[in-house]
Amino acid sequence: MKATISFNKEETIGKVDKRIYGSFIEHLGRAVYNGIYEPDHKEADDLGFRKDVLDLVKKLNVPIVRYPGGNFVSGYNWEDGTGPRDKRPRKLELAWESIETNQVGIDEFQEWAKRADSDVMMAVNLGTRGPEEARQLVEYCNLDTDTVYANKRKENGFEKPFGIKLWCLGNEMDGPWQICGKTANEYARVATETAKMMKWVDPSIELVACGSSNLEMPTFGTWEKTVLEATYPYIDYLSLHSYYGNRDGDTAEFFAKAVDMDSFITQVENICDEVKAEKGTDKQINLSFDEWNVWYHSNDQDKEIEPWQIAPPKLEDVYNLEDAVMVGSMMIVLLNHCDRVKVACLAQLVNVIAPIMTEVGGDAWAQTIYYPFMYTSTYGRGTALKVSCDAGTYDTKEHTAIPNVDGAAVLSEDEKTLTLFLVNRSLSEEFDVDLKACGFEGYKVVKQVAMEGEDLQAVNDAANMNNVVPVEKCVEDGVKLSAHSWNMIQLEK
């Protein structure tokens, strides 16, 4: 079978914002405690952060990490995670039925982010709190004034401001699961006033307003429009969240869900542009897809966890090869919308639906989904090109005309390297790739890396950490896409 992949140097989508390769750490499960932070571990640094985990994070080239939630943030008092640790309160954490010790807060996390070569994307509590607490947090983090909250930071040992530039106005506020969730009008009002006050404190920050919690919410569409109509002058991004799973064991259907993600983005783009036209403004609202991943493996086991534990093992999906192909496919979707999706966060980073797993007192390792993320984050930087893939289609119960092969292309800033990311969704067919590269005379294929294998259920775990890893393929006789595989192909001038 043949797959014809066509692209033209002059037909661009846009520049890829590096923040499209962001991730997420929430005070949930073992993401923080016994994840990034384990002070008694042999690999712990001076602040208690695991250096082996930091090494794995740095290889992912994650430029921003969203923090501290998630559902957690809607009941969180940011002050609890500042100042002397022996005076910090232990509290019931309602979002995830856990006990929060507050041994890690913004004081520590901003330093962890620096050590991870990353920046913080900070979320504010618009559930149990509001505009006043949010603007106080901006002052604490970003100002060098002789005022109460800037001085509190200095008293806590941080003379220089943290300089956090990207902020979320709450989280999933239309969700009935959210602590103090809100109607569209309620959220629009509080988000508008919060945004005004936060930007009065620091005009240099960028703000993300909550979109609907997911595409299936009954509020979808009307929520976005109501929120945008109120917040438009003050915000910079609108958020999207979506997770996908293969609960029925139908891999073809599972792979087709990347098309749903593509449609979701397009619909939100259109709503933003509709409000823009109504307001008669030149300002464009871009998108922050700040929660996305595969999530379903751990759902049943999480129901058995007793409440009110410290760092219980929640949402610990063990990812297989099938999931790696799907994650790679979703990253292709994000690249192909990089003209509007400027921020995206793989949710999450460590232990909780994560590419990185740890054992308490033991090792850390990369899950299968780590690898397509790492390669795309590393080499998918530059200018994205429009790509056409002709390799036939397939139908499922819920989808029709799903392309067997999908792809994205990124030209490096120095234009010496063109990187293709291709997914073969076919469960049985291998494709010979025919590249139609207009404007790339003198370029040749030099490398192909693939996530492939016969066993789609194969995983990496503590006993066999390298069971599913990328393979480098010979390209002398051309490029081939194995059945159900994710691939990176590089051309050099």
Coordinates of C-alpha atoms in Angstrom, one line a residue:
M1 CA 0.0 0.0 0.0
K2 CA 1.2 3.5 -0.8
A3 CA 0.8 6.7 1.3
T4 CA 1.3 10.0 -0.6
I5 CA 2.4 12.8 1.7
S6 CA 2.3 16.2 0.1
F7 CA 3.5 19.6 1.4
N8 CA 4.7 22.9 0.0
K9 CA 7.3 25.2 1.6
E10 CA 5.1 28.2 0.8
E11 CA 1.9 26.8 2.3
T12 CA 2.4 27.4 6.0
I13 CA 0.0 27.1 9.0
G14 CA 2.1 29.3 11.3
K15 CA 4.9 29.4 13.8
V16 CA 4.8 26.8 16.5
D17 CA 4.7 28.4 20.0
K18 CA 7.0 26.3 22.2
R19 CA 4.3 26.4 24.9
I20 CA 2.2 23.9 22.9
Y21 CA 4.5 21.4 24.6
G22 CA 3.5 22.3 28.1
S23 CA 2.4 19.9 30.9
F24 CA 0.6 19.9 34.2
I25 CA 1.2 19.1 37.9
E26 CA -1.8 19.1 40.2
H27 CA -2.0 18.4 43.9
L28 CA -3.6 15.1 43.1
G29 CA -2.5 11.6 43.9
R30 CA 1.3 11.1 43.7
A31 CA 2.0 13.9 41.2
V32 CA 3.6 16.1 43.9
Y33 CA 4.2 14.0 46.9
N34 CA 6.2 10.8 46.1
G35 CA 6.3 12.1 42.5
I36 CA 8.4 15.2 41.9
Y37 CA 8.9 15.6 45.7
E38 CA 10.3 12.8 47.9
P39 CA 12.7 14.3 50.5
D40 CA 13.8 10.9 51.9
H41 CA 14.7 9.5 48.5
K42 CA 18.3 8.8 47.6
E43 CA 17.9 11.0 44.6
A44 CA 16.4 13.9 46.5
D45 CA 18.1 17.3 46.1
D46 CA 18.4 20.0 48.7
L47 CA 14.7 20.9 48.5
G48 CA 13.5 17.3 48.4
F49 CA 12.9 17.1 44.7
R50 CA 13.8 13.9 43.0
K51 CA 16.7 14.5 40.6
D52 CA 16.0 11.3 38.6
V53 CA 12.5 12.7 37.9
L54 CA 13.9 16.1 37.0
D55 CA 16.2 14.5 34.5
L56 CA 13.3 12.7 32.8
V57 CA 11.3 16.0 32.8
K58 CA 14.1 17.9 31.2
K59 CA 14.4 15.5 28.4
L60 CA 10.8 16.2 27.5
N61 CA 11.7 19.9 26.9
V62 CA 8.6 21.1 28.7
P63 CA 8.5 24.9 28.5
I64 CA 5.6 25.5 30.9
V65 CA 3.9 23.5 33.7
R66 CA 0.3 24.3 34.8
Y67 CA 0.0 24.4 38.6
P68 CA -1.6 23.7 41.1
G69 CA -4.7 22.4 39.4
G70 CA -7.1 21.3 38.1
N71 CA -10.0 20.7 40.3
F72 CA -7.7 21.1 43.3
V73 CA -7.4 24.9 42.7
S74 CA -11.1 25.6 43.3
G75 CA -10.7 25.0 47.0
Y76 CA -7.1 26.1 47.5
N77 CA -5.7 28.9 49.6
W78 CA -2.4 29.8 48.0
E79 CA -1.1 31.2 51.3
D80 CA -1.1 27.7 52.8
G81 CA 1.8 26.7 50.6
T82 CA 4.1 29.6 51.6
G83 CA 6.4 30.5 54.5
P84 CA 7.9 28.1 57.1
R85 CA 6.9 24.5 56.4
D86 CA 6.5 23.6 60.0
K87 CA 3.7 26.2 60.3
R88 CA 1.8 25.1 57.2
P89 CA -1.7 23.6 57.8
R90 CA -2.8 20.0 57.0
K91 CA -6.2 20.2 55.3
L92 CA -9.0 18.1 53.9
E93 CA -8.8 18.4 50.1
L94 CA -12.3 18.1 48.8
A95 CA -11.7 17.8 45.1
W96 CA -9.8 14.5 45.3
E97 CA -10.8 13.4 48.9
S98 CA -7.3 13.5 50.1
I99 CA -5.3 15.2 52.9
E100 CA -3.1 18.1 51.7
T101 CA 0.0 18.7 53.8
N102 CA 1.0 21.9 52.0
Q103 CA 4.7 20.9 52.2
V104 CA 5.0 22.0 48.6
G105 CA 3.4 25.3 47.4
I106 CA 4.3 28.1 45.0
D107 CA 7.4 28.9 47.0
E108 CA 8.9 25.5 46.2
F109 CA 7.2 24.8 42.9
Q110 CA 8.5 27.9 41.2
E111 CA 12.0 26.7 42.1
W112 CA 11.3 23.2 40.9
A113 CA 10.2 24.7 37.6
K114 CA 13.5 26.5 37.2
R115 CA 15.4 23.3 37.9
A116 CA 13.2 21.6 35.3
D117 CA 14.1 24.3 32.7
S118 CA 10.5 25.3 32.7
D119 CA 8.1 28.1 33.6
V120 CA 5.0 28.1 35.8
M121 CA 1.5 28.5 34.3
M122 CA -0.3 29.5 37.5
A123 CA -4.0 28.9 38.2
V124 CA -6.1 31.0 40.6
N125 CA -9.0 29.9 42.7
L126 CA -12.3 31.2 41.4
G127 CA -14.3 28.6 43.3
T128 CA -14.2 29.4 47.0
R129 CA -12.2 32.6 46.5
G130 CA -12.2 35.4 44.0
P131 CA -10.6 38.6 42.5
E132 CA -9.0 39.9 45.7
E133 CA -7.1 36.7 46.5
A134 CA -6.0 36.4 42.9
R135 CA -4.6 39.9 42.7
Q136 CA -2.8 39.3 46.0
L137 CA -1.2 36.2 44.5
V138 CA 0.0 38.2 41.5
E139 CA 1.6 40.7 43.8
Y140 CA 3.2 38.0 45.8
C141 CA 4.7 36.3 42.7
N142 CA 5.5 39.2 40.4
L143 CA 6.0 42.6 42.2
D144 CA 9.1 44.1 43.7
T145 CA 7.2 46.8 45.6
D146 CA 7.3 47.8 49.3
T147 CA 3.8 46.4 49.8
V148 CA 2.3 43.7 51.9
Y149 CA 2.3 40.6 49.6
A150 CA 5.5 41.4 47.8
N151 CA 7.1 41.9 51.3
K152 CA 5.6 38.5 52.4
R153 CA 7.5 36.8 49.6
K154 CA 10.7 38.6 50.6
E155 CA 10.2 37.6 54.2
N156 CA 9.8 34.0 53.0
G157 CA 13.3 34.2 51.5
F158 CA 12.6 35.2 47.9
E159 CA 14.0 38.7 47.3
K160 CA 13.4 38.6 43.5
P161 CA 9.9 38.2 42.1
F162 CA 9.0 34.8 40.5
G163 CA 8.0 36.5 37.2
I164 CA 5.0 34.2 36.4
K165 CA 3.6 35.4 33.1
L166 CA 0.8 33.0 32.2
W167 CA -2.3 32.6 34.5
C168 CA -5.5 30.6 34.4
L169 CA -8.7 32.1 35.6
G170 CA -10.0 29.1 37.5
N171 CA -10.6 25.6 36.2
E172 CA -13.6 23.8 34.6
M173 CA -16.0 26.2 36.3
D174 CA -19.1 24.7 34.5
G175 CA -18.5 21.3 35.9
P176 CA -20.9 20.0 38.6
W177 CA -17.8 18.2 40.1
Q178 CA -16.1 21.6 40.6
I179 CA -15.9 23.1 44.1
C180 CA -18.2 26.1 43.9
G181 CA -18.9 25.7 40.2
K182 CA -20.7 28.5 38.4
T183 CA -23.2 29.3 35.7
A184 CA -21.8 31.0 32.5
N185 CA -23.0 34.4 33.7
E186 CA -21.6 34.0 37.2
Y187 CA -18.2 32.9 35.9
A188 CA -18.1 35.6 33.2
R189 CA -18.7 38.2 35.8
V190 CA -16.1 37.0 38.3
A191 CA -13.5 36.2 35.6
T192 CA -13.9 39.7 34.1
E193 CA -13.3 41.5 37.5
T194 CA -10.5 39.1 38.4
A195 CA -8.8 39.7 35.1
K196 CA -9.0 43.4 35.4
M197 CA -7.5 43.4 38.9
M198 CA -4.7 41.0 38.0
K199 CA -3.7 43.0 35.0
W200 CA -3.8 46.2 37.0
V201 CA -1.3 44.7 39.4
D202 CA 0.9 43.4 36.5
P203 CA 0.0 44.5 33.0
S204 CA 2.6 42.1 31.5
I205 CA 0.7 38.9 32.3
E206 CA -1.4 36.8 30.0
L207 CA -4.7 35.3 31.0
V208 CA -6.6 32.1 30.1
A209 CA -10.4 32.0 30.6
C210 CA -12.2 28.7 31.2
G211 CA -14.0 27.2 28.3
S212 CA -16.5 24.3 28.8
S213 CA -15.0 21.4 30.7
N214 CA -15.3 19.3 27.5
L215 CA -17.1 19.0 24.2
E216 CA -19.9 16.8 25.7
M217 CA -21.0 19.4 28.3
P218 CA -24.5 20.7 27.8
T219 CA -23.1 24.1 28.3
F220 CA -20.6 23.8 25.4
G221 CA -20.9 26.7 22.9
T222 CA -23.2 28.9 24.9
W223 CA -20.7 28.9 27.8
E224 CA -17.9 30.0 25.5
K225 CA -19.9 32.7 23.9
T226 CA -21.2 34.1 27.2
V227 CA -17.7 34.1 28.7
L228 CA -16.0 35.7 25.7
E229 CA -18.6 38.4 25.4
A230 CA -17.8 39.5 29.0
T231 CA -14.0 38.9 29.2
Y232 CA -12.9 39.6 25.7
P233 CA -11.0 42.9 26.4
Y234 CA -9.1 41.4 29.3
I235 CA -8.1 37.8 28.4
D236 CA -5.7 36.3 25.9
Y237 CA -6.7 32.7 25.6
L238 CA -9.7 30.4 26.0
S239 CA -9.2 26.9 27.5
L240 CA -10.1 23.5 26.1
H241 CA -10.0 20.2 27.9
S242 CA -10.4 16.7 26.5
Y243 CA -9.4 13.1 27.3
Y244 CA -9.9 10.0 25.3
G245 CA -10.1 6.3 26.1
N246 CA -10.6 2.9 24.6
R247 CA -13.0 1.4 27.2
D248 CA -14.6 -1.0 24.6
G249 CA -11.3 -2.3 23.2
D250 CA -12.1 -1.0 19.7
T251 CA -8.7 0.3 18.6
A252 CA -9.9 1.6 15.2
E253 CA -12.6 3.7 17.0
F254 CA -10.0 4.9 19.6
F255 CA -7.6 6.1 16.9
A256 CA -10.5 7.9 15.1
K257 CA -11.1 10.1 18.2
A258 CA -8.2 12.3 17.2
V259 CA -10.6 13.6 14.5
D260 CA -13.0 14.6 17.3
M261 CA -10.2 16.6 18.9
D262 CA -9.6 18.4 15.6
S263 CA -13.3 19.2 15.3
F264 CA -13.4 20.5 18.9
I265 CA -10.6 22.9 18.2
T266 CA -12.2 24.2 15.0
Q267 CA -15.6 24.8 16.7
V268 CA -14.0 26.8 19.5
E269 CA -11.9 28.8 17.0
N270 CA -15.2 29.6 15.2
I271 CA -16.9 30.8 18.4
C272 CA -13.9 33.0 19.2
D273 CA -14.1 34.5 15.7
E274 CA -17.8 35.0 15.9
V275 CA -17.5 37.1 19.1
K276 CA -14.5 39.0 17.6
A277 CA -16.7 39.9 14.6
E278 CA -19.6 41.0 16.8
K279 CA -17.3 43.2 18.8
G280 CA -15.7 44.7 15.7
T281 CA -12.2 44.4 17.2
D282 CA -8.9 43.4 15.7
K283 CA -7.9 41.5 18.9
Q284 CA -7.8 37.7 18.4
I285 CA -8.4 35.3 21.2
N286 CA -6.1 32.2 20.9
L287 CA -6.6 28.8 22.5
S288 CA -5.0 27.0 25.4
F289 CA -5.6 23.3 25.2
D290 CA -4.4 23.0 28.8
E291 CA -5.6 19.5 29.6
W292 CA -5.4 16.6 27.0
N293 CA -4.4 13.0 27.2
V294 CA -5.5 9.4 27.2
W295 CA -7.3 8.6 30.5
Y296 CA -9.4 5.6 31.3
H297 CA -7.2 2.7 32.5
S298 CA -7.3 3.7 36.2
N299 CA -11.0 4.6 36.5
D300 CA -12.1 1.3 38.1
Q301 CA -9.2 1.0 40.6
D302 CA -9.7 4.6 41.7
K303 CA -13.1 3.7 43.0
E304 CA -11.6 1.4 45.6
I305 CA -9.3 4.0 47.1
E306 CA -10.2 5.0 50.7
P307 CA -10.7 8.8 51.2
W308 CA -8.6 11.1 53.3
Q309 CA -5.1 9.7 52.6
I310 CA -2.0 11.6 51.9
A311 CA -0.9 11.2 48.2
P312 CA -3.0 8.1 47.4
P313 CA -2.1 6.4 44.1
K314 CA -4.9 7.9 42.0
L315 CA -5.3 8.2 38.2
E316 CA -2.2 6.0 37.7
D317 CA -2.9 4.8 34.1
V318 CA -0.4 2.4 32.8
Y319 CA 0.0 3.3 29.2
N320 CA 0.5 0.8 26.3
L321 CA 1.7 1.1 22.7
E322 CA -1.8 1.8 21.5
D323 CA -1.9 4.9 23.8
A324 CA 1.5 6.1 22.5
V325 CA 0.2 6.0 18.9
M326 CA -2.9 8.0 20.1
V327 CA -0.9 10.6 21.9
G328 CA 1.3 11.1 18.9
S329 CA -1.8 11.5 16.8
M330 CA -3.2 14.1 19.1
M331 CA 0.1 16.0 19.0
I332 CA -0.3 16.1 15.2
V333 CA -3.7 17.7 15.6
L334 CA -2.2 20.4 17.9
L335 CA 0.6 21.2 15.4
N336 CA -2.0 21.5 12.6
H337 CA -3.8 24.1 14.7
C338 CA -0.7 26.0 15.8
D339 CA -2.0 29.2 14.3
R340 CA -4.5 29.4 17.1
V341 CA -3.5 26.8 19.7
K342 CA -0.6 28.6 21.3
V343 CA -0.6 26.8 24.7
A344 CA -1.2 23.1 25.4
C345 CA -0.7 21.0 28.5
L346 CA -0.3 17.2 28.5
A347 CA -2.2 16.2 31.7
Q348 CA -0.3 15.3 33.7
L349 CA 3.5 15.0 34.1
V350 CA 4.4 12.5 36.9
N351 CA 2.4 9.4 38.2
V352 CA -1.1 10.9 37.5
I353 CA -2.1 10.0 33.9
A354 CA 1.5 10.7 33.2
P355 CA 4.5 10.0 30.9
I356 CA 6.7 9.5 33.9
M357 CA 6.2 7.0 36.7
T358 CA 8.0 6.5 40.0
E359 CA 8.2 4.0 42.8
V360 CA 8.3 5.3 46.4
G361 CA 12.0 4.9 47.4
G362 CA 12.7 3.3 44.0
D363 CA 13.2 4.0 40.4
A364 CA 11.6 6.4 37.9
W365 CA 10.8 5.4 34.3
A366 CA 9.3 6.6 31.1
Q367 CA 5.9 5.3 30.0
T368 CA 5.1 4.6 26.3
I369 CA 3.5 8.0 25.8
Y370 CA 6.7 9.7 26.9
Y371 CA 8.4 9.0 23.6
P372 CA 6.1 10.6 21.0
F373 CA 5.8 13.6 23.3
M374 CA 9.6 13.9 23.7
Y375 CA 10.4 13.7 20.0
T376 CA 7.7 16.1 18.9
S377 CA 8.6 18.6 21.6
T378 CA 12.3 18.4 20.7
Y379 CA 12.0 18.5 16.9
G380 CA 8.5 20.1 16.3
R381 CA 9.8 23.6 16.7
G382 CA 9.7 26.1 13.9
T383 CA 7.1 26.7 11.2
A384 CA 4.3 24.2 10.6
L385 CA 3.3 23.4 7.0
K386 CA 0.1 22.2 5.6
V387 CA 0.2 18.5 4.9
S388 CA -2.0 16.3 2.7
C389 CA -2.0 12.6 3.3
D390 CA -3.5 10.3 0.7
A391 CA -3.6 6.7 2.0
G392 CA -7.3 5.8 1.9
T393 CA -9.8 5.9 4.8
Y394 CA -11.7 3.6 7.1
D395 CA -15.1 3.7 8.8
T396 CA -16.2 2.8 12.4
K397 CA -19.5 2.6 14.2
E398 CA -19.2 6.3 15.2
H399 CA -16.9 7.7 12.5
T400 CA -16.7 7.7 8.7
A401 CA -13.9 8.4 6.3
I402 CA -11.1 8.4 8.9
P403 CA -7.7 8.9 7.1
N404 CA -5.5 5.8 7.5
V405 CA -2.5 8.2 7.7
D406 CA -2.4 11.6 9.2
G407 CA 0.6 13.9 9.6
A408 CA 2.2 17.2 10.4
A409 CA 5.3 18.9 9.1
V410 CA 7.6 21.4 10.9
L411 CA 10.4 23.3 9.2
S412 CA 13.2 24.3 11.6
E413 CA 14.0 28.0 12.1
D414 CA 17.3 27.7 10.2
E415 CA 15.4 25.7 7.5
K416 CA 18.0 23.0 7.5
T417 CA 15.7 20.3 8.9
L418 CA 12.2 19.4 7.9
T419 CA 10.5 17.0 10.4
L420 CA 7.4 15.0 9.6
F421 CA 5.2 13.4 12.2
L422 CA 3.1 10.6 10.7
V423 CA 0.6 8.2 12.3
N424 CA -0.6 5.0 10.6
R425 CA -4.0 4.2 12.1
S426 CA -4.5 1.1 10.0
L427 CA -4.4 -2.0 12.2
S428 CA -3.2 -4.3 9.4
E429 CA -1.7 -2.3 6.5
E430 CA 1.9 -1.1 6.1
F431 CA 2.4 1.9 3.8
D432 CA 5.3 2.8 1.6
V433 CA 5.6 6.6 1.8
D434 CA 5.8 8.7 -1.3
L435 CA 6.9 12.2 -0.4
K436 CA 5.8 15.1 -2.6
A437 CA 7.8 17.9 -1.2
C438 CA 7.5 21.2 -3.2
G439 CA 10.2 23.7 -2.5
F440 CA 12.5 21.3 -0.8
E441 CA 15.0 20.5 -3.5
G442 CA 18.3 19.2 -2.1
Y443 CA 16.6 17.7 1.0
K444 CA 16.8 14.0 1.7
V445 CA 15.4 11.6 4.3
V446 CA 18.1 11.0 6.9
K447 CA 16.2 9.5 9.9
Q448 CA 13.0 7.7 10.8
V449 CA 12.0 6.9 14.4
A450 CA 9.0 4.8 15.1
M451 CA 6.8 3.6 17.9
E452 CA 5.6 0.3 16.6
G453 CA 5.2 -3.4 17.5
E454 CA 2.8 -6.3 17.1
D455 CA 1.5 -6.1 20.7
L456 CA -0.6 -2.9 21.1
Q457 CA -1.1 -3.8 24.8
A458 CA 2.6 -3.8 25.6
V459 CA 3.6 -1.5 28.4
N460 CA 6.6 -0.3 30.4
D461 CA 6.6 -0.9 34.1
A462 CA 8.9 -1.1 37.1
A463 CA 9.9 -4.7 36.1
N464 CA 10.6 -3.9 32.5
M465 CA 11.1 -0.2 31.9
N466 CA 12.3 -0.5 28.3
N467 CA 9.7 -2.9 27.0
V468 CA 8.2 -0.4 24.6
V469 CA 10.8 2.1 23.2
P470 CA 11.3 3.9 19.9
V471 CA 13.2 2.1 17.1
E472 CA 15.3 3.8 14.5
K473 CA 14.6 2.4 11.1
C474 CA 16.7 2.1 7.9
V475 CA 15.7 4.7 5.3
E476 CA 18.0 3.7 2.5
D477 CA 15.2 1.9 0.7
G478 CA 12.6 4.5 1.5
V479 CA 10.2 5.2 4.3
K480 CA 7.6 2.6 5.5
L481 CA 4.9 3.1 8.1
S482 CA 4.2 -0.1 10.0
A483 CA 0.6 -0.9 10.9
H484 CA -0.7 1.0 14.0
S485 CA 2.5 3.1 14.4
W486 CA 3.6 6.6 15.2
N487 CA 6.6 7.9 13.2
M488 CA 9.0 10.8 13.0
I489 CA 10.8 11.3 9.7
Q490 CA 13.5 13.9 9.2
L491 CA 14.8 15.5 6.0
E492 CA 18.0 17.5 5.9
K493 CA 19.3 19.9 3.3

